[in-house]
């Protein structure tokens, strides 16, 4: 069974404007509300690609209800720990360029954290847990590594998509996959990663630390896949960028949907990259048809 865990989910409030003027009254052209948060997006895209998962995490208040109802309407299983405060609302301004304001989110008490841990304690060999997104400021930065350790002891796999320092702590538990973008990979090594060769070099260093597979996503430049046996580069099709929110999560979902079906890393990397670009080229997360249409246009090259 696949589980996604989003400690700080959101409602993503997309606001389209001709232009945005700081300090003035701005009126929107169009607005949309979507459930958000990295694990939630992975569950939604995976579902569209035919792969079931259960969304775990914390949800509260009327925004938490929106989230749960939305997932239910898409037939996605969810098992959230209830919190007192409202789930956050993240603002995504679309004015020709994208500006994001991600809110801090509700306070999560120690007792609520324990409730989530007891759900993770139920995982067993053959299960897979995706830990994705930021850790709320009321929680310890070691929370993902704690969950990773529980999974490792149970024989369950983990996939990690978060930033340093939380990411760093999880590496010792040998995740199946981590998916930093090139900025996040740079942060991990206190440097700047801008080229495919740099991504490959630092990706290999992660493999030597025990990570089994790394995808470094590089937005319009595509992505790099690194494991013990090979380094692959994916060149992505050119298209009109409509929405980069959720593109990274779509890479994770596409990879997992393919890998859990066919067990082939190269194909899973291709499927992940295609899903990422399909989301980038659409207003919402990609559909199965949109992702499949791009599959053949993703050019994979072995570079190591
Ligand atoms: N402008 C773009 N053109 C084509 N594909 C894109 C573009 N932006 C993002 N993507 C696709 O989405 C993936 C993830 O994007 P990226 O911005 O690196 O992730 P994140 O959202 O995690 O920062 C890329 O690997 C690529 O497949
Ligand atoms: O947990 P964080 O880092 O604040 O990120 C949350 C945001 O990231 C998203 O999951 C999108 O992530 P990606 O663009 O990296 O795929 C949004 O839905 C959400 O608003």
Short mmCIF file of C-alpha atoms and ligand atoms in Angstrom, two decimals:
data_model
loop_
_atom_site.label_atom_id
_atom_site.label_comp_id
_atom_site.label_asym_id
_atom_site.label_seq_id
_atom_site.Cartn_x
_atom_site.Cartn_y
_atom_site.Cartn_z
CA UNK A 1 0.00 0.00 0.00
CA UNK A 2 1.23 3.52 -0.79
CA UNK A 3 0.77 6.27 1.80
CA UNK A 4 1.54 9.95 1.39
CA UNK A 5 2.13 12.10 4.44
CA UNK A 6 1.63 15.87 4.34
CA UNK A 7 2.36 17.46 7.72
CA UNK A 8 1.37 20.92 6.51
CA UNK A 9 -1.26 20.57 3.76
CA UNK A 10 -2.96 23.61 2.30
CA UNK A 11 -5.67 25.02 0.21
CA UNK A 12 -3.87 26.59 -2.74
CA UNK A 13 -5.68 29.81 -3.66
CA UNK A 14 -4.78 30.71 -7.24
CA UNK A 15 -5.40 34.36 -8.13
CA UNK A 16 -5.07 35.48 -11.74
CA UNK A 17 -4.39 39.19 -12.28
CA UNK A 18 -3.34 41.32 -15.25
CA UNK A 19 -0.71 42.86 -13.03
CA UNK A 20 -0.05 43.15 -9.32
CA UNK A 21 0.72 46.47 -7.70
CA UNK A 22 2.12 46.38 -4.20
CA UNK A 23 0.35 48.87 -1.90
CA UNK A 24 -2.71 49.28 -4.23
CA UNK A 25 -6.14 47.74 -4.65
CA UNK A 26 -5.79 44.89 -7.13
CA UNK A 27 -8.78 43.08 -8.66
CA UNK A 28 -8.50 39.49 -9.83
CA UNK A 29 -9.50 38.17 -13.25
CA UNK A 30 -10.14 34.67 -11.95
CA UNK A 31 -9.65 32.67 -8.78
CA UNK A 32 -9.51 28.94 -8.06
CA UNK A 33 -9.18 26.79 -4.95
CA UNK A 34 -7.36 23.47 -4.98
CA UNK A 35 -6.18 21.17 -2.24
CA UNK A 36 -2.42 21.51 -1.89
CA UNK A 37 0.64 20.33 -0.08
CA UNK A 38 3.19 18.03 -1.60
CA UNK A 39 1.91 14.64 -0.40
CA UNK A 40 -1.67 15.58 -1.29
CA UNK A 41 -0.56 16.48 -4.82
CA UNK A 42 1.32 13.18 -5.11
CA UNK A 43 -1.85 11.30 -4.09
CA UNK A 44 -3.98 13.27 -6.58
CA UNK A 45 -1.65 12.79 -9.56
CA UNK A 46 -1.00 9.13 -8.69
CA UNK A 47 -4.77 8.53 -8.62
CA UNK A 48 -5.13 10.10 -12.06
CA UNK A 49 -2.35 7.80 -13.29
CA UNK A 50 -4.18 4.78 -11.90
CA UNK A 51 -2.26 4.30 -8.62
CA UNK A 52 -4.11 4.30 -5.31
CA UNK A 53 -2.70 5.78 -2.13
CA UNK A 54 -3.90 6.92 1.28
CA UNK A 55 -3.23 10.54 2.26
CA UNK A 56 -2.03 10.99 5.85
CA UNK A 57 -1.13 14.14 7.79
CA UNK A 58 -2.86 16.84 9.82
CA UNK A 59 -6.03 18.72 8.87
CA UNK A 60 -8.25 21.09 10.81
CA UNK A 61 -11.10 23.59 10.67
CA UNK A 62 -13.19 24.58 7.64
CA UNK A 63 -10.16 24.49 5.35
CA UNK A 64 -9.37 20.98 6.58
CA UNK A 65 -12.96 19.99 5.75
CA UNK A 66 -12.56 21.43 2.24
CA UNK A 67 -9.44 19.34 1.81
CA UNK A 68 -11.07 16.13 3.01
CA UNK A 69 -14.22 16.67 0.92
CA UNK A 70 -12.16 17.41 -2.19
CA UNK A 71 -10.13 14.23 -1.77
CA UNK A 72 -13.30 12.25 -1.16
CA UNK A 73 -14.83 13.66 -4.35
CA UNK A 74 -11.78 12.31 -6.22
CA UNK A 75 -12.11 8.93 -4.43
CA UNK A 76 -8.74 9.34 -2.70
CA UNK A 77 -8.51 7.63 0.70
CA UNK A 78 -7.49 9.93 3.55
CA UNK A 79 -6.80 9.38 7.22
CA UNK A 80 -5.82 12.73 8.74
CA UNK A 81 -5.20 13.52 12.40
CA UNK A 82 -7.64 16.30 13.35
CA UNK A 83 -6.07 19.54 14.60
CA UNK A 84 -7.77 22.49 16.26
CA UNK A 85 -6.66 25.37 14.00
CA UNK A 86 -7.48 25.78 10.32
CA UNK A 87 -5.34 24.09 7.70
CA UNK A 88 -3.35 26.88 5.99
CA UNK A 89 -4.24 28.73 2.78
CA UNK A 90 -1.31 29.28 0.40
CA UNK A 91 -1.64 32.13 -2.08
CA UNK A 92 -0.43 31.62 -5.65
CA UNK A 93 -0.43 34.89 -7.65
CA UNK A 94 -0.42 34.48 -11.42
CA UNK A 95 0.48 37.68 -13.22
CA UNK A 96 2.50 36.33 -16.13
CA UNK A 97 5.01 35.28 -13.53
CA UNK A 98 4.29 33.18 -10.43
CA UNK A 99 4.50 34.59 -6.90
CA UNK A 100 3.77 32.29 -3.97
CA UNK A 101 2.97 32.98 -0.32
CA UNK A 102 3.04 29.77 1.70
CA UNK A 103 1.51 30.27 5.14
CA UNK A 104 3.04 28.85 8.31
CA UNK A 105 0.11 26.56 9.16
CA UNK A 106 -1.56 25.43 12.38
CA UNK A 107 0.12 24.40 15.60
CA UNK A 108 0.47 20.64 15.94
CA UNK A 109 0.50 19.44 19.55
CA UNK A 110 2.70 16.65 20.90
CA UNK A 111 -0.38 14.46 21.32
CA UNK A 112 -1.41 14.98 17.68
CA UNK A 113 2.13 14.12 16.57
CA UNK A 114 1.91 10.88 18.58
CA UNK A 115 -1.42 10.06 16.87
CA UNK A 116 0.27 10.30 13.48
CA UNK A 117 3.23 8.24 14.67
CA UNK A 118 0.88 5.47 15.77
CA UNK A 119 -0.61 5.36 12.25
CA UNK A 120 2.90 5.08 10.77
CA UNK A 121 3.64 2.31 13.27
CA UNK A 122 1.01 0.20 11.44
CA UNK A 123 3.04 0.18 8.20
CA UNK A 124 4.62 -3.10 7.21
CA UNK A 125 6.98 -4.68 4.68
CA UNK A 126 5.86 -3.89 1.16
CA UNK A 127 4.30 -0.55 2.13
CA UNK A 128 5.69 2.72 0.82
CA UNK A 129 5.47 6.11 2.55
CA UNK A 130 5.96 9.42 0.73
CA UNK A 131 7.11 12.16 3.14
CA UNK A 132 6.66 15.42 1.30
CA UNK A 133 6.59 19.13 2.05
CA UNK A 134 7.67 21.39 4.86
CA UNK A 135 7.55 20.54 8.55
CA UNK A 136 5.32 22.93 10.56
CA UNK A 137 7.33 25.17 12.89
CA UNK A 138 5.61 23.63 15.95
CA UNK A 139 7.16 20.24 15.14
CA UNK A 140 10.75 19.01 15.50
CA UNK A 141 12.85 19.06 12.33
CA UNK A 142 13.73 15.44 13.09
CA UNK A 143 10.11 14.32 12.58
CA UNK A 144 10.71 12.94 9.06
CA UNK A 145 13.79 11.06 10.20
CA UNK A 146 11.79 9.57 13.06
CA UNK A 147 9.11 8.35 10.61
CA UNK A 148 11.85 7.13 8.24
CA UNK A 149 13.39 5.07 11.02
CA UNK A 150 10.03 3.50 11.88
CA UNK A 151 9.56 2.56 8.22
CA UNK A 152 13.06 1.14 7.88
CA UNK A 153 12.58 -1.03 10.96
CA UNK A 154 9.25 -2.27 9.56
CA UNK A 155 10.73 -3.00 6.12
CA UNK A 156 8.60 -0.29 4.46
CA UNK A 157 10.10 1.99 1.76
CA UNK A 158 10.25 5.79 1.96
CA UNK A 159 10.28 8.55 -0.65
CA UNK A 160 11.37 11.97 0.60
CA UNK A 161 10.62 15.37 -0.95
CA UNK A 162 11.56 18.09 1.47
CA UNK A 163 14.27 20.66 2.11
CA UNK A 164 17.35 20.82 4.35
CA UNK A 165 17.92 20.31 7.23
CA UNK A 166 14.96 17.87 7.55
CA UNK A 167 16.04 16.15 4.32
CA UNK A 168 19.61 15.63 5.52
CA UNK A 169 18.47 13.76 8.63
CA UNK A 170 16.50 11.19 6.57
CA UNK A 171 19.36 10.12 4.28
CA UNK A 172 20.80 7.60 6.76
CA UNK A 173 17.57 5.56 6.53
CA UNK A 174 18.24 4.75 2.86
CA UNK A 175 15.13 6.10 1.17
CA UNK A 176 14.04 4.50 -2.10
CA UNK A 177 13.94 7.94 -3.71
CA UNK A 178 14.57 11.56 -2.91
CA UNK A 179 13.57 14.34 -5.31
CA UNK A 180 15.27 17.63 -4.60
CA UNK A 181 15.15 20.36 -7.23
CA UNK A 182 18.58 21.75 -8.14
CA UNK A 183 18.25 24.62 -5.62
CA UNK A 184 17.42 22.19 -2.79
CA UNK A 185 20.31 19.90 -3.79
CA UNK A 186 22.64 22.90 -3.63
CA UNK A 187 21.35 23.86 -0.17
CA UNK A 188 22.05 20.35 1.06
CA UNK A 189 25.74 20.73 0.18
CA UNK A 190 25.96 24.46 0.98
CA UNK A 191 26.72 25.28 -2.63
CA UNK A 192 25.01 26.25 -5.88
CA UNK A 193 23.92 23.58 -8.35
CA UNK A 194 23.17 24.98 -11.82
CA UNK A 195 24.29 22.42 -14.39
CA UNK A 196 23.42 18.81 -15.21
CA UNK A 197 27.02 17.76 -14.40
CA UNK A 198 26.86 19.42 -10.99
CA UNK A 199 23.49 17.76 -10.31
CA UNK A 200 25.01 14.38 -11.29
CA UNK A 201 28.07 14.93 -9.08
CA UNK A 202 26.11 15.88 -5.94
CA UNK A 203 23.45 13.25 -6.70
CA UNK A 204 26.21 10.60 -6.64
CA UNK A 205 27.36 11.86 -3.27
CA UNK A 206 23.83 11.24 -1.96
CA UNK A 207 23.96 7.68 -3.34
CA UNK A 208 27.24 7.13 -1.47
CA UNK A 209 25.42 8.17 1.71
CA UNK A 210 22.85 5.38 1.26
CA UNK A 211 20.04 6.96 -0.79
CA UNK A 212 18.96 4.38 -3.40
CA UNK A 213 17.70 6.70 -6.18
CA UNK A 214 17.84 10.46 -6.67
CA UNK A 215 15.91 12.60 -9.13
CA UNK A 216 17.18 16.16 -9.36
CA UNK A 217 14.47 18.19 -11.06
CA UNK A 218 15.65 21.25 -12.95
CA UNK A 219 12.39 22.92 -14.07
CA UNK A 220 12.49 23.69 -17.83
CA UNK A 221 15.94 22.07 -18.08
CA UNK A 222 14.41 18.66 -17.28
CA UNK A 223 15.83 16.29 -14.68
CA UNK A 224 18.74 14.03 -13.75
CA UNK A 225 18.38 10.50 -12.34
CA UNK A 226 21.18 8.97 -10.30
CA UNK A 227 21.54 5.57 -8.69
CA UNK A 228 24.35 3.07 -8.03
CA UNK A 229 24.26 1.78 -11.62
CA UNK A 230 23.58 4.75 -13.86
CA UNK A 231 23.17 8.48 -14.35
CA UNK A 232 20.42 9.53 -16.78
CA UNK A 233 19.46 12.92 -18.09
CA UNK A 234 15.93 13.72 -19.25
CA UNK A 235 15.42 16.55 -21.71
CA UNK A 236 11.84 17.81 -21.49
CA UNK A 237 9.65 19.03 -24.34
CA UNK A 238 9.32 22.75 -24.92
CA UNK A 239 5.91 24.16 -24.13
CA UNK A 240 4.12 27.10 -22.59
CA UNK A 241 4.59 27.18 -18.82
CA UNK A 242 1.13 27.63 -17.33
CA UNK A 243 1.63 26.45 -13.78
CA UNK A 244 4.70 25.18 -12.01
CA UNK A 245 2.86 24.55 -8.71
CA UNK A 246 2.77 20.80 -8.22
CA UNK A 247 5.20 20.04 -11.09
CA UNK A 248 7.73 18.56 -8.67
CA UNK A 249 5.03 16.54 -6.91
CA UNK A 250 3.91 15.23 -10.30
CA UNK A 251 7.45 13.94 -10.93
CA UNK A 252 7.25 11.91 -7.70
CA UNK A 253 3.74 10.64 -8.53
CA UNK A 254 4.66 9.71 -12.12
CA UNK A 255 7.79 7.89 -10.95
CA UNK A 256 5.90 5.94 -8.29
CA UNK A 257 2.94 5.06 -10.48
CA UNK A 258 5.29 3.59 -13.11
CA UNK A 259 7.82 2.01 -10.74
CA UNK A 260 5.22 0.22 -8.65
CA UNK A 261 3.67 -1.20 -11.86
CA UNK A 262 6.75 -2.10 -13.93
CA UNK A 263 9.74 -1.99 -11.54
CA UNK A 264 11.93 -0.27 -14.15
CA UNK A 265 13.86 2.81 -13.01
CA UNK A 266 14.47 4.31 -16.45
CA UNK A 267 10.81 4.04 -17.44
CA UNK A 268 9.75 5.41 -14.05
CA UNK A 269 12.11 8.37 -14.51
CA UNK A 270 10.64 9.02 -17.95
CA UNK A 271 7.08 8.79 -16.59
CA UNK A 272 7.89 11.14 -13.70
CA UNK A 273 9.49 13.74 -15.93
CA UNK A 274 6.58 13.57 -18.40
CA UNK A 275 4.07 14.05 -15.57
CA UNK A 276 6.07 17.03 -14.23
CA UNK A 277 6.10 18.74 -17.62
CA UNK A 278 2.42 17.89 -18.23
CA UNK A 279 1.54 19.70 -15.00
CA UNK A 280 3.79 22.63 -15.92
CA UNK A 281 1.89 22.93 -19.23
CA UNK A 282 -1.61 22.75 -17.69
CA UNK A 283 -3.59 24.96 -15.29
CA UNK A 284 -4.15 22.23 -12.69
CA UNK A 285 -2.25 19.03 -11.99
CA UNK A 286 -1.81 16.90 -15.10
CA UNK A 287 -4.28 14.32 -16.31
CA UNK A 288 -3.27 10.80 -17.37
CA UNK A 289 -3.78 11.70 -21.03
CA UNK A 290 -1.63 14.84 -20.76
CA UNK A 291 1.20 12.92 -19.07
CA UNK A 292 1.05 10.01 -21.52
CA UNK A 293 1.10 12.37 -24.50
CA UNK A 294 4.48 13.73 -23.39
CA UNK A 295 6.06 10.33 -22.63
CA UNK A 296 7.65 9.91 -26.05
CA UNK A 297 8.85 13.50 -26.13
CA UNK A 298 10.97 13.07 -23.00
CA UNK A 299 14.44 12.21 -24.31
CA UNK A 300 16.50 10.10 -21.94
CA UNK A 301 20.27 10.02 -22.34
CA UNK A 302 22.74 7.93 -20.32
CA UNK A 303 25.47 10.24 -19.06
CA UNK A 304 27.22 8.01 -16.54
N1 LIG B 1 9.14 25.29 -17.99
C1 LIG B 1 9.05 23.96 -17.98
N2 LIG B 1 9.05 23.27 -19.16
C2 LIG B 1 8.97 21.92 -19.18
N3 LIG B 1 8.91 21.16 -18.08
C3 LIG B 1 8.91 21.78 -16.88
C4 LIG B 1 8.99 23.20 -16.76
N4 LIG B 1 8.98 23.52 -15.44
C5 LIG B 1 8.90 22.34 -14.76
N5 LIG B 1 8.87 21.30 -15.62
C6 LIG B 1 8.78 19.86 -15.31
O1 LIG B 1 8.46 19.69 -13.94
C7 LIG B 1 9.53 19.04 -13.24
C8 LIG B 1 9.65 19.60 -11.85
O2 LIG B 1 9.89 20.99 -11.90
P1 LIG B 1 10.77 21.74 -10.80
O3 LIG B 1 10.43 23.18 -10.93
O4 LIG B 1 12.20 21.35 -10.97
O5 LIG B 1 10.25 21.08 -9.44
P2 LIG B 1 9.78 21.72 -8.05
O6 LIG B 1 8.34 22.09 -8.29
O7 LIG B 1 9.93 20.62 -7.07
O8 LIG B 1 10.68 22.90 -7.79
C9 LIG B 1 10.76 19.20 -14.13
O9 LIG B 1 11.69 18.15 -13.94
C10 LIG B 1 10.12 19.15 -15.53
O10 LIG B 1 9.85 17.81 -15.89
O1 LIG B 2 5.14 22.49 2.34
P1 LIG B 2 5.65 23.65 1.53
O2 LIG B 2 7.12 23.57 1.26
O3 LIG B 2 5.24 24.98 2.14
O4 LIG B 2 4.99 23.57 0.09
C1 LIG B 2 3.60 23.56 -0.07
C2 LIG B 2 3.24 23.96 -1.44
O5 LIG B 2 3.91 23.10 -2.35
C3 LIG B 2 2.98 22.51 -3.26
O6 LIG B 2 2.71 21.20 -2.80
C4 LIG B 2 3.57 22.49 -4.64
O7 LIG B 2 4.85 21.85 -4.63
P2 LIG B 2 5.78 21.71 -5.90
O8 LIG B 2 5.54 22.91 -6.78
O9 LIG B 2 7.17 21.61 -5.35
O10 LIG B 2 5.38 20.44 -6.59
C5 LIG B 2 1.73 23.35 -3.17
O11 LIG B 2 0.56 22.64 -3.44
C6 LIG B 2 1.76 23.88 -1.74
O12 LIG B 2 1.14 25.12 -1.63
#
